[in-house]
Amino acid sequence: MLKSTEQLTHQAPSIEAAFQQQKQRALKLRTSTYEERLSRLKKLKQAVLDNQEDMCKAAWADFRKTPAEVEFAEIFAVLSQVNHAISHLRKWMKSKRVAAPRSLIGTSSYVHYEPKGTTLIISPWNYPFTLSFGPLVSALAAGNTAIIKPSEMTPNMSSVIRRMLESTFDEQDVAVFEGGIETSTALLDLPFDHIFFTGSPMVGRVVMSAAAKNLTSVTLELGGKSPTVIDKTANIKKTARNLAWSKFLNNGQTCISPDHIYVHEDIIDEFCAAVEERVQHSYGKTIQDQSSSPDYCRIVNRKHFERLSGLIDDAVQGGAKVVFGGETGAEERFIAPTLLRNVSGDSAIMQQEIFGPIMPVFPYRDIDKVINEINARPKPLALYVFSGDKQFIQQVVNKTSAGGTCINTSVVHFLQENLPFGGVNESGIGKAHGVHGFKAFSNERAVIQDKFSMGHLMFPPYTPKVRKLIQAAMRYLT
Ligand code: NAD
């Protein structure tokens, strides 16, 4: 359960103690072997395998997150990250030789991946297991200690995370502190070697300015309004099936959820009808069916429920038409899957990340106008394109900027371990997953060793003979 402010204040000394312990431990971990790191990864994997039932129960208790979605979007997502790290760890850890330039003939150089040291992972509530354990996989693979601060908004899941990690790792390797802003603030005061934060751009700014005080490096995995563009050559049924899934997954509370949709005006009616059909197929035809569907989860808390209900009301007052959905139930924090048309660009729903089960759909004729509109907003975490036309796809991809892009699908780039995952500027700084996550938690240390270089022939005193040699060397090298 949520801790009181008094309890949080009492946590402060133990945060400091855990940090100091980890600082000592981090020095030892600098020389950790492949086998030692592998064993920590395997322990984490086993903890996930052993606690699947508790994870599903906690997710249901927090916001009726359906077990199937915990299984594939949390348990599977973490297992695939940990398996990928286990199979590539040896290669990642190996120093990488680099060639010597002509000016440094007689030397050899390599990049050594040293652990950054003490790391802090602050995670959000929407996919608490994936977004706590995923970065932890990278931190452990790279040989770091870690303190994890899960979200206070999903107390049952946070408590399972703490119990799982406390029973798996020694506190000097991995520690967990539950709590809200006070706990985060106490942690952010400490001079960690790296902070990996996942959450909103607003709190991202708080984290980055706290990190600046200690010049701590950061990875910021943030959010924003991820647009989707659907061309008239797209396969409408397949597109609708995909977006009805990715938009209403986790009740729209997904960082890479397709936020708002631009559809070519020739196919917009057919597209909206196809989305409605898919929603009814997935969650039921009537509101009663949908609200009792075990596959449709809830808004995380009252504040977000009110924010989202307010967004629908505001859009409707501004002239938007509810194509389907729009019903809400405050007691259960239920918002029906909703599709809106004729939404004004000035309405509140277009001024913030929606992060809920509302899909505003906009018709377009001229793709350049859509591209200009996308470019007028902060760079998104994801941008999706649905089209059968290669040139159209290239045009949208090349003329816009986004953290990641899926073509004729959405959100699955999160599961592609070989791709970097992250945002750009407002949607994030730095990349996660696979080798990119390993590098985020490593210092790429430059090492050069002299073997038989001749540089000393050009050391002072700069006699005419030495000057001539320098000039000859410059002619040869440039
Ligand atoms: P949030 O930013 O409110 O909270 C994230 C974490 O920061 C929580 O642990 C919270 O306790 C802590 N926190 C909150 N306020 C703080 C403050 N003032 N100082 C220090 N710490 C503070 O985000 P959220 O509501 O938990 O999650 C939703 C947001 O996260 C959305 O914007 C979503 O797009 C984004 N997100 C991004 C990714 C990604 O991978 N890029 C993944 C999931 C969610």
mmCIF file of N, CA and C and ligand atoms in Angstrom, residues 121-127 131 149-153 179-185 188 196-204 206-207 220-224 253-257 300 303-304 353 355 381 414 421-423 427-428 432-433, ligand 1:
data_model
loop_
_atom_site.group_PDB
_atom_site.id
_atom_site.type_symbol
_atom_site.label_atom_id
_atom_site.label_comp_id
_atom_site.label_asym_id
_atom_site.label_seq_id
_atom_site.Cartn_x
_atom_site.Cartn_y
_atom_site.Cartn_z
ATOM 1 N N ILE A 121 17.055 3.878 -11.389
ATOM 2 C CA ILE A 121 16.013 3.626 -12.398
ATOM 3 C C ILE A 121 14.680 4.091 -11.810
ATOM 4 N N ILE A 122 14.089 5.102 -12.424
ATOM 5 C CA ILE A 122 12.770 5.584 -11.961
ATOM 6 C C ILE A 122 11.758 5.181 -13.019
ATOM 7 N N SER A 123 10.709 4.472 -12.592
ATOM 8 C CA SER A 123 9.794 3.941 -13.614
ATOM 9 C C SER A 123 8.356 4.435 -13.428
ATOM 10 N N PRO A 124 7.567 4.354 -14.497
ATOM 11 C CA PRO A 124 6.175 4.826 -14.450
ATOM 12 C C PRO A 124 5.230 3.682 -14.074
ATOM 13 N N TRP A 125 3.940 3.959 -14.104
ATOM 14 C CA TRP A 125 2.970 2.969 -13.635
ATOM 15 C C TRP A 125 2.341 2.145 -14.765
ATOM 16 N N ASN A 126 2.488 2.573 -16.008
ATOM 17 C CA ASN A 126 1.646 1.932 -17.033
ATOM 18 C C ASN A 126 2.086 0.513 -17.409
ATOM 19 N N TYR A 127 3.415 0.275 -17.449
ATOM 20 C CA TYR A 127 3.937 -1.095 -17.617
ATOM 21 C C TYR A 127 5.035 -1.251 -16.566
ATOM 22 N N LEU A 131 9.056 -1.749 -17.428
ATOM 23 C CA LEU A 131 9.833 -0.512 -17.406
ATOM 24 C C LEU A 131 10.706 -0.385 -16.159
ATOM 25 N N LYS A 149 13.075 2.880 -8.347
ATOM 26 C CA LYS A 149 11.970 3.601 -7.705
ATOM 27 C C LYS A 149 10.755 3.422 -8.607
ATOM 28 N N PRO A 150 9.902 2.398 -8.283
ATOM 29 C CA PRO A 150 8.701 2.216 -9.107
ATOM 30 C C PRO A 150 7.645 3.255 -8.764
ATOM 31 N N SER A 151 6.555 3.275 -9.531
ATOM 32 C CA SER A 151 5.547 4.325 -9.353
ATOM 33 C C SER A 151 4.633 4.051 -8.166
ATOM 34 N N GLU A 152 4.282 5.126 -7.480
ATOM 35 C CA GLU A 152 3.351 5.034 -6.359
ATOM 36 C C GLU A 152 1.915 4.852 -6.844
ATOM 37 N N MET A 153 1.676 5.053 -8.149
ATOM 38 C CA MET A 153 0.288 5.011 -8.645
ATOM 39 C C MET A 153 -0.234 3.579 -8.792
ATOM 40 N N GLY A 179 7.507 4.634 -3.193
ATOM 41 C CA GLY A 179 7.149 5.973 -2.739
ATOM 42 C C GLY A 179 6.909 6.899 -3.911
ATOM 43 N N GLY A 180 6.533 8.133 -3.596
ATOM 44 C CA GLY A 180 6.188 9.095 -4.646
ATOM 45 C C GLY A 180 7.278 10.134 -4.846
ATOM 46 N N ILE A 181 6.831 11.379 -4.984
ATOM 47 C CA ILE A 181 7.758 12.459 -5.329
ATOM 48 C C ILE A 181 8.854 12.626 -4.271
ATOM 49 N N GLU A 182 8.474 12.478 -2.963
ATOM 50 C CA GLU A 182 9.475 12.683 -1.899
ATOM 51 C C GLU A 182 10.626 11.683 -2.047
ATOM 52 N N THR A 183 10.255 10.431 -2.309
ATOM 53 C CA THR A 183 11.286 9.392 -2.453
ATOM 54 C C THR A 183 12.148 9.688 -3.676
ATOM 55 N N SER A 184 11.491 10.030 -4.796
ATOM 56 C CA SER A 184 12.218 10.370 -6.030
ATOM 57 C C SER A 184 13.185 11.511 -5.782
ATOM 58 N N THR A 185 12.686 12.531 -5.076
ATOM 59 C CA THR A 185 13.500 13.725 -4.845
ATOM 60 C C THR A 185 14.717 13.378 -3.990
ATOM 61 N N LEU A 188 17.091 11.587 -6.199
ATOM 62 C CA LEU A 188 17.691 12.449 -7.234
ATOM 63 C C LEU A 188 18.748 13.397 -6.666
ATOM 64 N N PHE A 196 18.328 6.469 -15.226
ATOM 65 C CA PHE A 196 17.471 6.015 -16.336
ATOM 66 C C PHE A 196 16.039 6.289 -15.898
ATOM 67 N N PHE A 197 15.425 7.283 -16.528
ATOM 68 C CA PHE A 197 14.076 7.698 -16.128
ATOM 69 C C PHE A 197 13.074 7.388 -17.228
ATOM 70 N N THR A 198 11.959 6.782 -16.866
ATOM 71 C CA THR A 198 10.858 6.605 -17.813
ATOM 72 C C THR A 198 9.644 7.295 -17.224
ATOM 73 N N GLY A 199 9.056 8.209 -17.983
ATOM 74 C CA GLY A 199 7.881 8.925 -17.488
ATOM 75 C C GLY A 199 7.532 10.082 -18.403
ATOM 76 N N SER A 200 6.870 11.070 -17.843
ATOM 77 C CA SER A 200 6.365 12.179 -18.665
ATOM 78 C C SER A 200 7.470 13.196 -18.974
ATOM 79 N N PRO A 201 7.328 13.924 -20.083
ATOM 80 C CA PRO A 201 8.313 14.970 -20.404
ATOM 81 C C PRO A 201 8.419 16.005 -19.285
ATOM 82 N N MET A 202 7.300 16.286 -18.595
ATOM 83 C CA MET A 202 7.329 17.295 -17.538
ATOM 84 C C MET A 202 8.274 16.851 -16.402
ATOM 85 N N VAL A 203 8.104 15.615 -15.935
ATOM 86 C CA VAL A 203 8.976 15.128 -14.858
ATOM 87 C C VAL A 203 10.386 14.868 -15.407
ATOM 88 N N GLY A 204 10.479 14.542 -16.690
ATOM 89 C CA GLY A 204 11.798 14.378 -17.332
ATOM 90 C C GLY A 204 12.657 15.621 -17.131
ATOM 91 N N VAL A 206 12.415 17.719 -14.625
ATOM 92 C CA VAL A 206 12.810 17.759 -13.205
ATOM 93 C C VAL A 206 14.027 16.849 -13.011
ATOM 94 N N VAL A 207 13.959 15.660 -13.606
ATOM 95 C CA VAL A 207 15.043 14.681 -13.458
ATOM 96 C C VAL A 207 16.328 15.222 -14.076
ATOM 97 N N LEU A 220 16.501 9.462 -20.791
ATOM 98 C CA LEU A 220 15.121 9.881 -20.508
ATOM 99 C C LEU A 220 14.208 9.229 -21.536
ATOM 100 N N GLU A 221 13.359 8.330 -21.055
ATOM 101 C CA GLU A 221 12.376 7.675 -21.930
ATOM 102 C C GLU A 221 11.044 8.351 -21.656
ATOM 103 N N LEU A 222 10.638 9.263 -22.525
ATOM 104 C CA LEU A 222 9.476 10.099 -22.243
ATOM 105 C C LEU A 222 8.289 9.747 -23.144
ATOM 106 N N GLY A 223 7.352 10.664 -23.254
ATOM 107 C CA GLY A 223 6.138 10.340 -24.022
ATOM 108 C C GLY A 223 5.822 11.417 -25.024
ATOM 109 N N GLY A 224 4.542 11.635 -25.266
ATOM 110 C CA GLY A 224 4.134 12.660 -26.216
ATOM 111 C C GLY A 224 3.038 12.170 -27.141
ATOM 112 N N GLN A 253 -3.236 3.510 -22.331
ATOM 113 C CA GLN A 253 -2.210 4.056 -21.428
ATOM 114 C C GLN A 253 -0.855 3.433 -21.779
ATOM 115 N N THR A 254 -0.416 3.715 -23.001
ATOM 116 C CA THR A 254 0.828 3.158 -23.528
ATOM 117 C C THR A 254 1.612 4.318 -24.125
ATOM 118 N N CYS A 255 2.922 4.386 -23.792
ATOM 119 C CA CYS A 255 3.694 5.560 -24.249
ATOM 120 C C CYS A 255 3.737 5.655 -25.763
ATOM 121 N N ILE A 256 3.744 4.501 -26.460
ATOM 122 C CA ILE A 256 3.835 4.524 -27.925
ATOM 123 C C ILE A 256 2.470 4.273 -28.576
ATOM 124 N N SER A 257 1.417 4.490 -27.800
ATOM 125 C CA SER A 257 0.071 4.337 -28.348
ATOM 126 C C SER A 257 -0.131 5.309 -29.515
ATOM 127 N N VAL A 300 -6.071 4.398 -14.657
ATOM 128 C CA VAL A 300 -5.308 4.074 -13.447
ATOM 129 C C VAL A 300 -5.845 4.720 -12.171
ATOM 130 N N LYS A 303 -7.880 10.866 -10.950
ATOM 131 C CA LYS A 303 -7.368 12.101 -11.570
ATOM 132 C C LYS A 303 -7.289 11.918 -13.100
ATOM 133 N N HIS A 304 -6.739 10.796 -13.530
ATOM 134 C CA HIS A 304 -6.630 10.564 -14.972
ATOM 135 C C HIS A 304 -8.001 10.307 -15.593
ATOM 136 N N GLU A 353 -0.674 14.780 -24.486
ATOM 137 C CA GLU A 353 -0.657 13.347 -24.775
ATOM 138 C C GLU A 353 -1.971 12.770 -24.245
ATOM 139 N N PHE A 355 -3.125 9.459 -23.739
ATOM 140 C CA PHE A 355 -2.864 8.441 -22.729
ATOM 141 C C PHE A 355 -4.164 7.851 -22.177
ATOM 142 N N LEU A 381 7.546 10.293 -29.847
ATOM 143 C CA LEU A 381 8.233 9.041 -29.495
ATOM 144 C C LEU A 381 8.092 8.022 -30.628
ATOM 145 N N PHE A 414 8.819 -1.911 -29.973
ATOM 146 C CA PHE A 414 9.272 -2.050 -28.588
ATOM 147 C C PHE A 414 9.907 -3.430 -28.368
ATOM 148 N N PHE A 421 15.574 1.783 -28.766
ATOM 149 C CA PHE A 421 14.252 2.294 -28.397
ATOM 150 C C PHE A 421 14.419 3.581 -27.612
ATOM 151 N N GLY A 422 13.689 4.613 -28.035
ATOM 152 C CA GLY A 422 13.760 5.881 -27.308
ATOM 153 C C GLY A 422 13.155 7.000 -28.122
ATOM 154 N N GLY A 423 13.217 8.202 -27.576
ATOM 155 C CA GLY A 423 12.616 9.341 -28.253
ATOM 156 C C GLY A 423 13.646 10.310 -28.780
ATOM 157 N N SER A 427 10.483 13.872 -26.613
ATOM 158 C CA SER A 427 10.037 12.500 -26.330
ATOM 159 C C SER A 427 11.149 11.633 -25.728
ATOM 160 N N GLY A 428 12.332 12.200 -25.555
ATOM 161 C CA GLY A 428 13.360 11.422 -24.866
ATOM 162 C C GLY A 428 14.775 11.731 -25.303
ATOM 163 N N ALA A 432 17.407 2.832 -25.400
ATOM 164 C CA ALA A 432 17.378 1.644 -24.546
ATOM 165 C C ALA A 432 17.295 0.393 -25.424
ATOM 166 N N HIS A 433 17.298 -0.752 -24.757
ATOM 167 C CA HIS A 433 17.120 -2.090 -25.336
ATOM 168 C C HIS A 433 18.423 -2.629 -25.961
HETATM 169 P P1 NAD B 1 5.374 10.522 -14.368
HETATM 170 O O1 NAD B 1 6.411 11.318 -15.063
HETATM 171 O O2 NAD B 1 4.289 11.226 -13.675
HETATM 172 O O3 NAD B 1 6.060 9.575 -13.251
HETATM 173 C C1 NAD B 1 7.144 8.735 -13.541
HETATM 174 C C2 NAD B 1 7.941 8.496 -12.263
HETATM 175 O O4 NAD B 1 8.449 9.736 -11.801
HETATM 176 C C3 NAD B 1 7.147 7.894 -11.122
HETATM 177 O O5 NAD B 1 7.929 6.915 -10.482
HETATM 178 C C4 NAD B 1 6.878 9.080 -10.198
HETATM 179 O O6 NAD B 1 6.799 8.731 -8.837
HETATM 180 C C5 NAD B 1 8.099 9.952 -10.442
HETATM 181 N N1 NAD B 1 7.796 11.380 -10.263
HETATM 182 C C6 NAD B 1 6.623 12.014 -10.501
HETATM 183 N N2 NAD B 1 6.735 13.335 -10.266
HETATM 184 C C7 NAD B 1 8.020 13.544 -9.868
HETATM 185 C C8 NAD B 1 8.754 14.702 -9.484
HETATM 186 N N3 NAD B 1 8.195 15.902 -9.455
HETATM 187 N N4 NAD B 1 10.047 14.552 -9.151
HETATM 188 C C9 NAD B 1 10.636 13.346 -9.183
HETATM 189 N N5 NAD B 1 9.976 12.201 -9.536
HETATM 190 C C10 NAD B 1 8.692 12.301 -9.877
HETATM 191 O O7 NAD B 1 4.818 9.506 -15.457
HETATM 192 P P2 NAD B 1 3.669 8.432 -15.313
HETATM 193 O O8 NAD B 1 2.359 9.111 -15.163
HETATM 194 O O9 NAD B 1 4.043 7.396 -14.312
HETATM 195 O O10 NAD B 1 3.745 7.731 -16.758
HETATM 196 C C11 NAD B 1 3.147 8.267 -17.892
HETATM 197 C C12 NAD B 1 4.132 8.992 -18.773
HETATM 198 O O11 NAD B 1 5.277 8.197 -19.005
HETATM 199 C C13 NAD B 1 3.560 9.287 -20.152
HETATM 200 O O12 NAD B 1 3.985 10.552 -20.590
HETATM 201 C C14 NAD B 1 4.160 8.191 -21.013
HETATM 202 O O13 NAD B 1 4.214 8.494 -22.388
HETATM 203 C C15 NAD B 1 5.524 8.070 -20.411
HETATM 204 N N6 NAD B 1 6.089 6.752 -20.683
HETATM 205 C C16 NAD B 1 7.177 6.669 -21.499
HETATM 206 C C17 NAD B 1 7.691 5.415 -21.813
HETATM 207 C C18 NAD B 1 8.883 5.251 -22.722
HETATM 208 O O14 NAD B 1 9.414 4.148 -22.799
HETATM 209 N N7 NAD B 1 9.326 6.281 -23.422
HETATM 210 C C19 NAD B 1 7.101 4.274 -21.277
HETATM 211 C C20 NAD B 1 6.008 4.412 -20.440
HETATM 212 C C21 NAD B 1 5.494 5.660 -20.140
#
